[in-house]
């Protein structure tokens, strides 16, 4: 049976605190930078390649909030600014800069329709595109919005990332998964690979840290090997791990089979993606653009 889940008020409060970083980032083409040359004495201007290789700007919350993976390949520079820089720009320059951010596909740009009190949003932070108005979020402006407005907006936005509908937690779920099943995180980074490795861990409470990690493919593959999981061509069984791979053999997603076609699953690395119990039909429909592969624990005789 399907049920509705939702984050706790405490989790929503932490989302509000963490979602909009204190450092403002602006992504620009060369011609855009030239139009701002009189306003750059209080900021860092970082070449694109250098920016994405700097560890200080690879923090997972920055990656998720600004949605680096969606940003246009046309950008050549990134401006790093303190929150008061944008507020002190003249109106014409500010509006032009916000339009560029929408064009470049930067994150932290939400439809105005998600805000319960739209009149509270300063008009200079609004950009119209394809008939819809969007809000370009910046730390100083976000801080000044009312709590209720931020709560409604962030909950509505979270639902654009993942449904809050889930299967009920089955009776036979392993104890270490029960406390996370159908719940939300307050930390960015926890992804499907971490959730799956945690599921196949040795169930010790001291392994709880593992589920909150941002795990990549190489680490995941080694983790399965260390847990004595290997690829099988047989049908799915309880305790199996299912991965979905692209044409290049790169793992795009993974989930843990609890049994009865139910899986412990997390669809992304944001705190908007809950750890959910999900049925095979829904899970495979979501990832059927890829080829699935089954891993099974090897039982030593």
XYZ file of C-alpha atoms in Angstrom:
301
model
C 0.000 0.000 0.000
C 1.229 3.489 -0.846
C 1.477 6.171 1.830
C 2.414 9.852 1.968
C 5.605 10.886 3.748
C 6.870 14.347 4.625
C 9.868 16.043 6.234
C 9.652 17.121 9.864
C 9.422 20.825 10.792
C 12.995 20.573 12.109
C 14.214 19.189 8.784
C 12.460 21.946 6.845
C 14.062 24.525 9.118
C 17.512 23.084 8.361
C 16.747 23.010 4.619
C 15.889 26.712 4.777
C 19.174 27.456 6.551
C 21.343 25.453 4.161
C 19.675 25.716 0.752
C 20.859 29.227 -0.162
C 24.640 29.506 0.464
C 26.134 32.639 1.961
C 28.516 33.017 -0.986
C 26.831 34.310 -4.115
C 28.015 32.736 -7.362
C 27.357 34.190 -10.812
C 28.176 32.295 -14.016
C 29.180 34.392 -17.017
C 30.357 34.377 -20.602
C 33.263 36.624 -21.597
C 30.952 39.268 -23.085
C 28.932 39.326 -19.866
C 32.052 39.953 -17.823
C 32.982 42.940 -19.976
C 29.682 44.657 -19.136
C 30.531 44.337 -15.410
C 34.135 45.578 -15.512
C 33.309 48.665 -13.414
C 31.852 46.532 -10.583
C 34.475 43.834 -10.039
C 36.758 45.370 -7.416
C 34.921 43.665 -4.504
C 34.636 40.155 -5.969
C 36.723 37.238 -7.187
C 36.561 36.468 -10.888
C 37.595 32.858 -11.430
C 38.120 31.199 -14.820
C 35.684 28.330 -15.368
C 38.220 25.482 -15.407
C 39.946 26.765 -12.310
C 36.665 27.222 -10.447
C 35.455 23.660 -10.979
C 38.827 22.273 -9.879
C 39.004 24.215 -6.621
C 38.073 22.084 -3.614
C 36.535 25.057 -1.792
C 33.875 25.337 -4.521
C 33.296 21.584 -4.813
C 31.441 21.345 -1.504
C 28.353 19.243 -2.041
C 25.889 21.884 -0.841
C 27.273 24.412 -3.334
C 27.100 21.784 -6.073
C 23.481 20.948 -5.234
C 22.204 24.458 -4.621
C 23.735 25.962 -7.750
C 23.127 22.728 -9.699
C 26.501 22.732 -11.396
C 25.463 19.886 -13.699
C 22.783 22.084 -15.355
C 24.971 25.121 -16.004
C 25.626 25.975 -19.652
C 28.935 24.954 -21.169
C 29.086 28.489 -22.607
C 30.194 30.022 -19.317
C 33.807 31.138 -19.084
C 33.986 32.830 -15.684
C 32.463 32.619 -12.230
C 32.052 35.611 -9.933
C 32.316 34.813 -6.220
C 30.796 37.613 -4.141
C 29.735 38.439 -0.630
C 25.948 38.846 -0.137
C 26.021 42.654 -0.042
C 27.694 42.983 -3.454
C 24.539 42.273 -5.432
C 22.404 44.497 -3.212
C 24.694 47.472 -3.893
C 24.666 47.157 -7.690
C 22.528 49.630 -9.569
C 19.133 48.267 -10.596
C 19.810 47.996 -14.327
C 23.039 46.022 -13.852
C 21.452 43.774 -11.232
C 18.479 42.881 -13.445
C 20.770 42.188 -16.417
C 22.934 39.904 -14.270
C 19.906 37.939 -13.068
C 18.697 37.445 -16.645
C 22.119 36.029 -17.539
C 21.885 33.542 -14.649
C 18.557 32.253 -15.952
C 20.017 31.940 -19.465
C 23.028 30.030 -18.123
C 20.843 27.498 -16.282
C 22.118 28.281 -12.800
C 20.378 26.719 -9.801
C 18.633 28.702 -7.043
C 16.082 29.972 -9.555
C 12.525 29.032 -8.588
C 9.129 29.749 -10.173
C 7.386 32.626 -8.407
C 4.302 30.382 -8.235
C 6.009 28.329 -5.482
C 5.913 31.283 -3.084
C 2.822 31.658 -0.918
C 3.419 35.412 -0.550
C 4.695 36.461 -4.004
C 4.427 40.194 -3.217
C 7.126 39.718 -0.573
C 9.729 38.929 -3.259
C 11.562 42.121 -4.393
C 10.689 42.826 -8.027
C 14.336 43.237 -9.066
C 14.866 39.527 -8.269
C 12.185 38.468 -10.754
C 12.979 37.315 -14.285
C 10.324 36.491 -16.857
C 11.037 33.628 -19.242
C 8.630 31.872 -21.613
C 5.644 33.503 -19.981
C 6.517 32.509 -16.404
C 8.143 34.564 -13.697
C 11.130 33.181 -11.797
C 12.820 34.233 -8.573
C 16.616 34.432 -8.582
C 17.555 33.514 -5.032
C 20.493 35.216 -3.329
C 21.482 34.901 0.311
C 20.623 38.443 1.422
C 17.190 38.403 -0.228
C 16.354 34.870 0.992
C 17.261 35.867 4.541
C 14.749 38.717 4.430
C 11.750 36.634 3.340
C 9.272 35.538 6.005
C 9.662 32.063 7.490
C 6.240 30.928 6.243
C 7.043 32.054 2.701
C 10.348 30.156 2.742
C 8.701 27.064 4.230
C 6.039 26.896 1.524
C 8.528 27.583 -1.264
C 11.086 25.009 -0.187
C 8.470 22.300 0.353
C 6.934 22.970 -3.059
C 10.385 22.917 -4.640
C 11.310 19.674 -2.863
C 8.291 18.010 -4.491
C 9.734 18.908 -7.906
C 12.739 16.712 -7.058
C 10.921 13.650 -5.755
C 7.418 12.436 -4.937
C 6.451 12.136 -1.282
C 4.504 8.985 -2.080
C 6.098 5.764 -0.889
C 5.327 2.131 -0.130
C 4.771 1.208 3.489
C 7.816 -0.037 5.367
C 7.584 -3.858 5.266
C 7.714 -5.906 8.452
C 10.729 -7.862 7.228
C 12.951 -4.815 6.603
C 16.408 -5.084 8.225
C 16.533 -3.118 11.480
C 19.327 -0.800 10.330
C 17.217 0.300 7.332
C 13.976 0.748 9.270
C 15.139 3.960 10.956
C 15.912 5.587 7.589
C 13.126 4.146 5.425
C 10.640 6.798 4.252
C 12.572 9.648 5.842
C 14.464 12.746 4.733
C 18.015 13.883 5.341
C 19.163 17.276 6.579
C 22.570 16.858 4.897
C 23.462 17.254 1.247
C 25.411 14.518 -0.514
C 23.808 11.288 0.640
C 23.110 9.440 -2.607
C 21.802 6.131 -3.964
C 25.232 4.482 -3.908
C 25.778 5.358 -0.249
C 22.288 4.132 0.647
C 22.903 0.832 -1.113
C 26.334 0.279 0.450
C 24.841 1.004 3.853
C 22.084 -1.525 3.139
C 24.649 -4.299 2.488
C 26.860 -3.293 5.419
C 27.234 -5.540 8.428
C 24.324 -3.808 10.193
C 26.443 -2.330 12.979
C 25.184 0.962 14.390
C 28.636 2.474 14.025
C 28.203 2.204 10.234
C 25.434 4.831 10.231
C 27.881 7.472 8.994
C 28.118 5.607 5.698
C 24.565 6.400 4.578
C 25.316 10.138 4.703
C 28.332 9.981 2.354
C 28.566 11.150 -1.261
C 29.740 7.896 -2.846
C 31.047 7.624 -6.415
C 31.207 4.632 -8.731
C 34.710 3.363 -7.920
C 34.076 3.445 -4.185
C 30.711 1.765 -4.677
C 32.147 -1.047 -6.792
C 34.880 -1.704 -4.243
C 32.307 -1.605 -1.459
C 30.228 -4.298 -3.148
C 33.331 -6.398 -3.649
C 34.327 -6.038 0.013
C 30.804 -7.044 1.029
C 31.269 -10.157 -1.184
C 28.701 -9.179 -3.782
C 29.219 -10.237 -7.381
C 27.201 -10.096 -10.598
C 24.609 -12.818 -11.146
C 22.480 -13.715 -14.161
C 19.772 -15.297 -12.003
C 16.421 -13.713 -11.134
C 16.062 -11.181 -8.341
C 16.142 -12.386 -4.752
C 15.854 -10.743 -1.346
C 19.145 -9.066 -0.390
C 20.239 -8.432 -3.983
C 21.615 -5.127 -5.208
C 20.368 -3.797 -8.547
C 22.390 -1.265 -10.529
C 21.449 0.569 -13.701
C 24.312 1.257 -16.111
C 24.676 3.384 -19.234
C 26.121 2.260 -22.578
C 29.617 2.988 -21.283
C 29.157 0.675 -18.309
C 28.979 3.543 -15.802
C 26.591 3.000 -12.903
C 23.820 5.601 -12.899
C 21.733 4.270 -10.021
C 21.566 1.485 -7.447
C 19.014 0.138 -4.961
C 18.739 -2.677 -2.411
C 16.080 -5.404 -2.697
C 14.317 -5.918 0.627
C 12.084 -8.647 -0.838
C 8.599 -8.922 -2.386
C 9.711 -6.493 -5.147
C 10.275 -3.685 -2.620
C 13.524 -1.686 -2.575
C 15.381 0.641 -0.247
C 16.122 3.547 -2.565
C 17.326 7.156 -2.786
C 16.945 8.948 -6.098
C 19.544 11.691 -5.755
C 22.163 13.480 -3.689
C 20.045 16.366 -2.406
C 18.261 16.485 0.924
C 15.058 16.841 -1.100
C 15.424 13.169 -2.151
C 14.127 10.923 0.665
C 15.223 7.404 1.488
C 12.129 5.576 0.300
C 10.622 2.131 0.062
C 9.713 1.765 -3.583
C 8.195 -1.003 -5.698
C 10.197 -2.574 -8.526
C 7.682 -1.461 -11.161
C 8.067 2.211 -10.267
C 11.824 1.952 -9.760
C 12.532 0.240 -13.065
C 10.191 2.563 -14.978
C 12.177 5.519 -13.682
C 15.533 4.049 -14.719
C 14.594 1.906 -17.728
C 16.630 4.091 -20.089
C 19.579 2.119 -18.665
C 20.439 -1.572 -18.440
C 20.025 -3.173 -15.040
C 22.535 -5.534 -13.507
C 22.053 -7.722 -10.418
C 24.633 -8.266 -7.677
C 24.240 -11.053 -5.090
C 26.103 -11.805 -1.898
C 28.379 -14.801 -2.254
C 27.787 -17.268 0.591
C 31.025 -18.936 1.563
C 30.709 -22.621 2.398
